[in-house]
Structures are given as structure tokens and as C-alpha cells.
Backbone as a printed PyTorch tensor [residue, N CA C, xyz], in Angstrom:
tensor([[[  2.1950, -15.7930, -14.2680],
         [  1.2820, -15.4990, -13.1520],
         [  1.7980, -14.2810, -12.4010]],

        [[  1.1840, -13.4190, -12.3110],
         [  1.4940, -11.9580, -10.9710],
         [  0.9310, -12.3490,  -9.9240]],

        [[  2.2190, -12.1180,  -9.3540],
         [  2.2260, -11.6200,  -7.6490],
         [  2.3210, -10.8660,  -7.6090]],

        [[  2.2100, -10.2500,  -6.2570],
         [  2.4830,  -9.0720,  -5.6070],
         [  2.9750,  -9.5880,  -4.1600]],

        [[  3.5910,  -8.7860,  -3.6090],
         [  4.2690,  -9.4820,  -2.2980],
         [  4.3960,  -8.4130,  -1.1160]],

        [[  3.8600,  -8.3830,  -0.0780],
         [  4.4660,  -7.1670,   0.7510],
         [  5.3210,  -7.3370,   1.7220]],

        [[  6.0430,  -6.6420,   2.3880],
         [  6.8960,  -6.8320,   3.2190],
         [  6.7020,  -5.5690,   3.8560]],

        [[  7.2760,  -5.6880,   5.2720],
         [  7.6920,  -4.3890,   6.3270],
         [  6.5860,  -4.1660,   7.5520]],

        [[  6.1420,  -5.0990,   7.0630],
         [  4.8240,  -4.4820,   8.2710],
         [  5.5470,  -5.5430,   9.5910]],

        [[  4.7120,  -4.9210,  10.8740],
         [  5.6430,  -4.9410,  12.1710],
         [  4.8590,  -4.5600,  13.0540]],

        [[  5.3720,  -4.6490,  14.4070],
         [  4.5670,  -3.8730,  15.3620],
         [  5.8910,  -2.4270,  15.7840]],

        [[  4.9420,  -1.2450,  15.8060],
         [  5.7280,  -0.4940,  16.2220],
         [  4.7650,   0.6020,  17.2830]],

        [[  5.7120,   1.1170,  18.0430],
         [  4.4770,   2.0930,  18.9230],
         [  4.0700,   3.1800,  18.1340]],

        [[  3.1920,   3.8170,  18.9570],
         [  2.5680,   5.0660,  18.2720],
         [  3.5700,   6.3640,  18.0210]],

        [[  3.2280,   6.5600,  16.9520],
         [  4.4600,   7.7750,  16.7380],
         [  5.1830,   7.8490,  15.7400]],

        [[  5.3750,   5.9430,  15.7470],
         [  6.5800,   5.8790,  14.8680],
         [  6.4060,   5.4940,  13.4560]],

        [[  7.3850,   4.7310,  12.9650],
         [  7.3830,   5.0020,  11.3360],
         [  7.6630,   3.6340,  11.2180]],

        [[  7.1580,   3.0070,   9.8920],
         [  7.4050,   1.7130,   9.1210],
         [  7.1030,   2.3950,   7.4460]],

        [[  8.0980,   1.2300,   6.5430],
         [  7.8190,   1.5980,   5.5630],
         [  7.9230,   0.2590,   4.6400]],

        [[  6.6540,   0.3350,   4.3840],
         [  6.2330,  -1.2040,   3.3620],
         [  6.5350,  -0.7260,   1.8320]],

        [[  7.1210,  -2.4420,   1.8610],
         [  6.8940,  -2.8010,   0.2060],
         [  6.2110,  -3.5530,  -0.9280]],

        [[  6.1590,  -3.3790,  -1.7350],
         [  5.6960,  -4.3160,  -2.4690],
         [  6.6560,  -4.8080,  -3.3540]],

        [[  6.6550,  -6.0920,  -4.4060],
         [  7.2220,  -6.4940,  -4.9210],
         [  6.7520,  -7.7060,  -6.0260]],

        [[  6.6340,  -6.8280,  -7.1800],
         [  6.0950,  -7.6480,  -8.2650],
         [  6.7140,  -8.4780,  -9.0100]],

        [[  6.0860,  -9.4380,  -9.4960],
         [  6.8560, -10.7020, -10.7060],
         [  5.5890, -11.2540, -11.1680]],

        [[  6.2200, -11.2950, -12.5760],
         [  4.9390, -11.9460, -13.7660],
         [  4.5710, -10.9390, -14.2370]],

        [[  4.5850,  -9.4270, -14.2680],
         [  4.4880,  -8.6900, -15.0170],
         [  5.7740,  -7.4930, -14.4930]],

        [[  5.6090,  -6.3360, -15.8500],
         [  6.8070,  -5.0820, -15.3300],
         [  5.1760,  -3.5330, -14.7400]],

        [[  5.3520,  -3.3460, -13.5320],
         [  4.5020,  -2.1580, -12.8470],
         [  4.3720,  -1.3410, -13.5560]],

        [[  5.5380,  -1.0750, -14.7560],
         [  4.9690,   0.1800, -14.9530],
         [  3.8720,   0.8800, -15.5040]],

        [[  3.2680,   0.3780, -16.6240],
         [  2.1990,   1.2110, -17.0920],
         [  1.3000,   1.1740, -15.7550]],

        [[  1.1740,   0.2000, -14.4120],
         [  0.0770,   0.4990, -13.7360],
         [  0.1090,   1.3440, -13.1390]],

        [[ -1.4960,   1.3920, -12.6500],
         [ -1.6360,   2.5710, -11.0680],
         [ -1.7910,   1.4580, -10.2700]],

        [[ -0.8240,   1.9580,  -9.0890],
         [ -0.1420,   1.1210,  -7.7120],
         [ -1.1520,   1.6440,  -6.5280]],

        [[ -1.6320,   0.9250,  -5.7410],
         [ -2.2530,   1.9130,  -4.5630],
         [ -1.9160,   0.8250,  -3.0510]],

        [[ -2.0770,   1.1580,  -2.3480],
         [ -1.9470,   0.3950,  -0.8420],
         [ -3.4800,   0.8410,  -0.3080]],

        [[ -4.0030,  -0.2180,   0.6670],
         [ -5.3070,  -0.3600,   0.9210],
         [ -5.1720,  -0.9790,   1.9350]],

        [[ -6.2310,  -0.4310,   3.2890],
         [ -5.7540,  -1.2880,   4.3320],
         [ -6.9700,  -1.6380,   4.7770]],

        [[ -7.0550,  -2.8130,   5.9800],
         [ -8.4270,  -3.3870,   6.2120],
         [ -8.5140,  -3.7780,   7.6230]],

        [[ -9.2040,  -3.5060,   8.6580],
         [ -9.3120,  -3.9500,   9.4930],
         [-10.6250,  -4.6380,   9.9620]],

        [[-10.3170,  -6.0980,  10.8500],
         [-11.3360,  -6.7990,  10.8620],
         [-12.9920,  -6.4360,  10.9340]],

        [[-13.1370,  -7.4350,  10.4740],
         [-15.1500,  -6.4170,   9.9260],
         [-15.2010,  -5.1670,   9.9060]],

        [[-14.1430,  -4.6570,   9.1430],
         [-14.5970,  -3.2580,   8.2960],
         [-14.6250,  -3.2650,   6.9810]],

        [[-14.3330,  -2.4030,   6.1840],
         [-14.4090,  -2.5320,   4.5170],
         [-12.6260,  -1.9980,   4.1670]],

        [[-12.4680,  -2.6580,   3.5320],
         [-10.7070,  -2.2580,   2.9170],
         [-10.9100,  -1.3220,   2.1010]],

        [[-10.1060,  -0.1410,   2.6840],
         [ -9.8670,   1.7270,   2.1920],
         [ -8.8590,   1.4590,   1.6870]],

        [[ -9.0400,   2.5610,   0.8580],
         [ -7.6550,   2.9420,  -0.0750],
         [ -7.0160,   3.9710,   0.9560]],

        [[ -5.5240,   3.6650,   1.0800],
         [ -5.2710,   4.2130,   1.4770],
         [ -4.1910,   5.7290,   0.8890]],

        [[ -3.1670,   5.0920,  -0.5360],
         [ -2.7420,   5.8430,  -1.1710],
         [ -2.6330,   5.3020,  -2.4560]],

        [[ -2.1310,   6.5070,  -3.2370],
         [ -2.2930,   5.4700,  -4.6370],
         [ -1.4550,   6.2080,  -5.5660]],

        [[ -0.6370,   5.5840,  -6.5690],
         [  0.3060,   6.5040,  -7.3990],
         [ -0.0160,   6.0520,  -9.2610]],

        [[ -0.0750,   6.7270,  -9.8690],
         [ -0.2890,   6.4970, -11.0900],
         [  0.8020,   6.4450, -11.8970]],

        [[  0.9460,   5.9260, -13.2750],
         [  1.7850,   5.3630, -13.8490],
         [  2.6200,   6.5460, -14.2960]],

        [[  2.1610,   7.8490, -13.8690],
         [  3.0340,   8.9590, -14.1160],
         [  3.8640,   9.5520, -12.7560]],

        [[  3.4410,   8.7670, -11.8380],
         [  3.9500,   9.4140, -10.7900],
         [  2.5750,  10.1390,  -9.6170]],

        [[  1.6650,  10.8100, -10.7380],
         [  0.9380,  11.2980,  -9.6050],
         [ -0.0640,  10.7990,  -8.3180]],

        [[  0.1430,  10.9620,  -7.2360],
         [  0.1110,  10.2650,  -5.9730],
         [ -1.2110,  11.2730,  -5.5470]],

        [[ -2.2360,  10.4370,  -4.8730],
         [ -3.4950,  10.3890,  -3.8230],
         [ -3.1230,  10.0620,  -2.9360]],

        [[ -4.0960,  11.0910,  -1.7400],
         [ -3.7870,  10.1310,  -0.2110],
         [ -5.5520,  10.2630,   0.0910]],

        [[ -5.5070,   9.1590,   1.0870],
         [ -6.9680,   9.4130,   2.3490],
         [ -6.3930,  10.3060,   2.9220]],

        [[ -7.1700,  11.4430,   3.1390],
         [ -7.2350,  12.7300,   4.0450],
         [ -6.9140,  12.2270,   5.2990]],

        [[ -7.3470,  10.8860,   6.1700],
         [ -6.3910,  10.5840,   7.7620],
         [ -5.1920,  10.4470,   7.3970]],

        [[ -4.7950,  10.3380,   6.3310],
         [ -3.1260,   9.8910,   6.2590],
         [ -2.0970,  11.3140,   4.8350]],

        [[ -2.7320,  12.0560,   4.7650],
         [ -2.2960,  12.8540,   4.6600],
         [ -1.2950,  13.5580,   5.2740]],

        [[  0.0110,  13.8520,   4.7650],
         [  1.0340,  14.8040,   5.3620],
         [  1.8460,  13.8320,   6.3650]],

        [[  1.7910,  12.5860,   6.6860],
         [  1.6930,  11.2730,   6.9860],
         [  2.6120,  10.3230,   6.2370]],

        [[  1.9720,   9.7900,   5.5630],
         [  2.3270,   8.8530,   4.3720],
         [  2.9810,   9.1240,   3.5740]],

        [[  3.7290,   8.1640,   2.5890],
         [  4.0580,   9.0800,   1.1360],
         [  3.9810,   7.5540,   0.2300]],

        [[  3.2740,   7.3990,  -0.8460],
         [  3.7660,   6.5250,  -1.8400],
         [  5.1900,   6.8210,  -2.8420]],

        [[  5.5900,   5.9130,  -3.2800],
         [  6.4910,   5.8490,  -4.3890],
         [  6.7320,   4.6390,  -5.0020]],

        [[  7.2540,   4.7700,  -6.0680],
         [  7.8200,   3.7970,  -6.7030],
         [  8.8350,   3.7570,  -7.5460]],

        [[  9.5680,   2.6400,  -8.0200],
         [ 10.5710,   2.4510,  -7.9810],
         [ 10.5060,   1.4990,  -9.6570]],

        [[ 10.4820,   2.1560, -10.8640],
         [  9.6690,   0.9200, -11.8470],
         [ 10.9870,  -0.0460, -12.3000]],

        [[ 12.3220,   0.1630, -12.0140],
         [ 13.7710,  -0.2720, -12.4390],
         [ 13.5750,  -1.3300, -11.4370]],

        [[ 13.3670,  -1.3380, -10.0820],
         [ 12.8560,  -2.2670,  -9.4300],
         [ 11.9400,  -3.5250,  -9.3220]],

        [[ 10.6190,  -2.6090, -10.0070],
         [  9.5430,  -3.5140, -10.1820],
         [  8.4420,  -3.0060,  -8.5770]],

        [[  9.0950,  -2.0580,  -8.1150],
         [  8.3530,  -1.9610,  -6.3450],
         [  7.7110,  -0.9310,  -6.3180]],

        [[  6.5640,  -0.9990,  -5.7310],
         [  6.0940,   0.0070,  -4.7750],
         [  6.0750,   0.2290,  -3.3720]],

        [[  6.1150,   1.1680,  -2.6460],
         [  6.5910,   1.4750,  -1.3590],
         [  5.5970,   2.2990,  -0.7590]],

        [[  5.3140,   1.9900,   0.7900],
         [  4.2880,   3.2790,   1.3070],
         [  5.1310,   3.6730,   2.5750]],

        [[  6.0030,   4.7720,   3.0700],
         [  6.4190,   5.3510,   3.9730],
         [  4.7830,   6.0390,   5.0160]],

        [[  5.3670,   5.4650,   6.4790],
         [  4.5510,   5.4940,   6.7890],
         [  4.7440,   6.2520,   8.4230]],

        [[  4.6640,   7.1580,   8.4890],
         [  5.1040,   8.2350,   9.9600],
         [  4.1770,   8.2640,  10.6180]],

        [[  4.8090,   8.6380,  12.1190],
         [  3.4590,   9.3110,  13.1040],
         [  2.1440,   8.4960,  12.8320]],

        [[  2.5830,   7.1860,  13.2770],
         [  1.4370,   6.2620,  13.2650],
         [  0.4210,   5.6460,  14.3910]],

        [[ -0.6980,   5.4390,  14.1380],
         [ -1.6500,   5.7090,  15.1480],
         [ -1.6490,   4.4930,  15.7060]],

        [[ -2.6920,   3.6780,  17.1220],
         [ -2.8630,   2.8310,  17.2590],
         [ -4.6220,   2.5070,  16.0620]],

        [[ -5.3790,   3.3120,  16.1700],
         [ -5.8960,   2.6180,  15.4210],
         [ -5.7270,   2.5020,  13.7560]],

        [[ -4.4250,   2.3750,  12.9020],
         [ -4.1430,   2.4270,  12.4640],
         [ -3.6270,   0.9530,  11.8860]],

        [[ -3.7960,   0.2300,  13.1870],
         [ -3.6910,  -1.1990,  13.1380],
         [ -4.2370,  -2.0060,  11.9200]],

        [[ -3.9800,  -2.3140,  11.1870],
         [ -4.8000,  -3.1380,   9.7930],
         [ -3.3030,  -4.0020,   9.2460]],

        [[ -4.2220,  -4.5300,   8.1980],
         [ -3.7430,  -5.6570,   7.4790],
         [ -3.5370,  -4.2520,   6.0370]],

        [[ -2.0880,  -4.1870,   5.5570],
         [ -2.0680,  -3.6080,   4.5330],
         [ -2.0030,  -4.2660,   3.3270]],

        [[ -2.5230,  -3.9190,   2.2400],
         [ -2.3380,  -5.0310,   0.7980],
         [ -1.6330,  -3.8980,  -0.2510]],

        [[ -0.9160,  -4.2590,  -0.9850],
         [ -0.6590,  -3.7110,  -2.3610],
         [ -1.5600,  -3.9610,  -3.2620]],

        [[ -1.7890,  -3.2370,  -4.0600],
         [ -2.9490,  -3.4780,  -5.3620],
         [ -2.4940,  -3.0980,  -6.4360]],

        [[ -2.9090,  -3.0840,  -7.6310],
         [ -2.3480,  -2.7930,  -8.7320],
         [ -3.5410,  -3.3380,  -9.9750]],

        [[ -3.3940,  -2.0590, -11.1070],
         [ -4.5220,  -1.7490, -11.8260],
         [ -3.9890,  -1.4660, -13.5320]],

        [[ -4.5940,  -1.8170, -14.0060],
         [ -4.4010,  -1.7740, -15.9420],
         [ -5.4180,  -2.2840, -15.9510]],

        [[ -6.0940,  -1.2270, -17.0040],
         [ -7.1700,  -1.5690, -17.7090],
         [ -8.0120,  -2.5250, -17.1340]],

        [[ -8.2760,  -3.9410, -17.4800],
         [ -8.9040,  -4.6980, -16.6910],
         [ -8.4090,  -5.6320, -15.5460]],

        [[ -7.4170,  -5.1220, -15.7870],
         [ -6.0280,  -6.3380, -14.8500],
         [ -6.0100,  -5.4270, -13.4230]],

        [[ -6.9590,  -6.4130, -12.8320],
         [ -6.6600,  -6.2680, -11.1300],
         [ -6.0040,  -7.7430, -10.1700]],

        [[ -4.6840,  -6.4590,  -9.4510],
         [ -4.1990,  -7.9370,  -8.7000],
         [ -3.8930,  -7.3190,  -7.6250]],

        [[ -3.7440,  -8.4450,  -6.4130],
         [ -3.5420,  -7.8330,  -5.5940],
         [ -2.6940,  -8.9200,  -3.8160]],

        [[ -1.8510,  -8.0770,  -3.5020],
         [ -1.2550,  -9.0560,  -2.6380],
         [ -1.7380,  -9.9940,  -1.4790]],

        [[ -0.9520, -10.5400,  -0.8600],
         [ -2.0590, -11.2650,   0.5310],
         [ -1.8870, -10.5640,   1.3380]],

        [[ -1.1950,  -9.1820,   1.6880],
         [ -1.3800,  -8.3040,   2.7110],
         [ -0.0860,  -8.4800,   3.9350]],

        [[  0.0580,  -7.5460,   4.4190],
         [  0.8110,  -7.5220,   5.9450],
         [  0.5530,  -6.6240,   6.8630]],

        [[  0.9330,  -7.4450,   8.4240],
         [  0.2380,  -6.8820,   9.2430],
         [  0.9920,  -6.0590,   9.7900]],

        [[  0.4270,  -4.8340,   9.9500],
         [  0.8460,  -3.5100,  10.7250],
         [  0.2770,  -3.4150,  12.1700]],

        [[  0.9950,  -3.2680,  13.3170],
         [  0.2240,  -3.5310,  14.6370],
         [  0.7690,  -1.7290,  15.3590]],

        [[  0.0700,  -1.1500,  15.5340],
         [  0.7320,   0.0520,  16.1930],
         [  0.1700,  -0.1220,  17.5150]],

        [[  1.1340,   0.1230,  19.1140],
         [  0.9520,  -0.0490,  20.5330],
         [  0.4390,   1.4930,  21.2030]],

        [[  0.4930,   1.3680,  21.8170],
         [ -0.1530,   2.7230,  22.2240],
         [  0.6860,   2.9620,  23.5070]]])
């Protein structure tokens, strides 16, 4: 069975930096594409970044120059560094993860930024 697991999310004020993880078991990440997606109540869950099984990394244009994905495949993790963070920035973040037809995806953690 795959999990996915996140960790790091927190409340922090505006400005500052958190940096989430993920953490897989039941399968090895690597051939996937990894992305983080965030959701806030009655809205629709955005992608927020996303890294492919080669490395190459997408961002949402608000989180551009911002953010950074990576990963770690000796690990099994993916990671989203996360700077100069907003208050409405506030969401529930999830890890996701993609092969071919294999979609999974974590139960999310909460990111609270103060103002």
C-alpha cells in the first residue's frame, strides 16, 4: 500500500520560511512526477509546484522565485522550501505523486501564515 506523509507545516508569520516534506513507503518515487498542491477552504486545490522524474521543476507564477521543489530519491522524499510567505497563503498542503495511471496522494498539512 503507498503512502505519502507530510510533515513541516506550522504557523509562521509573514515573511518567513517553512519547509515541508513528504515521505513515501509502498513504493520507490523515483520514476514519478512529485508535485505539492495546496487548498484552501471552499476553493479548488492548485498545484502549486511540481518536479519530474528527471529533476525538471514547475512553479505557479504566485510562488515563483519563492518556493523551490526537490527531491531526494536515496531517501524516498520530496520537499517544498518555502520563503517570504504570505498570510493568504494559509492552506492545507498535500504531496501528490504520478506514474502513468498511479495517482496518490497524502492527507495534507496545515500551513497557517500570521500577518
Amino acid at each position: 500500500q503507498v503512502q505519502l506523509v507530510e510533515s513541516g507545516g506550522g504557523l509562521v508569520q509573514a515573511g518567513g520560511s517553512l519547509r515541508l516534506s513528504c515521505a513515501a513507503s509502498g513504493t520507490i518515487l523515483r520514476g514519478y512526477t512529485m508535485a505539492w498542491y495546496r487548498q484552501a477552504p471552499g476553493k479548488q486545490r492548485e498545484m502549486v509546484a511540481d518536479i519530474s522524474s528527471a529533476g525538471s521543476t514547475a512553479y505557479a507564477d504566485s510562488v515563483k522565485g519563492r518556493f523551490t521543489i526537490s527531491r531526494d530519491n536515496a531517501k524516498n522524499t520530496v520537499s517544498l522550501q518555502m520563503n517570504s510567505l504570505k498570510p493568504e497563503e494559509k492552506d492545507v498542503y498535500y504531496c501528490h505523486a504520478h506514474l502513468f495511471k498511479n495517482d496518490y496522494w497524502g492527507k495534507g498539512t496545515q500551513v497557517t501564515v500570521s500577518s
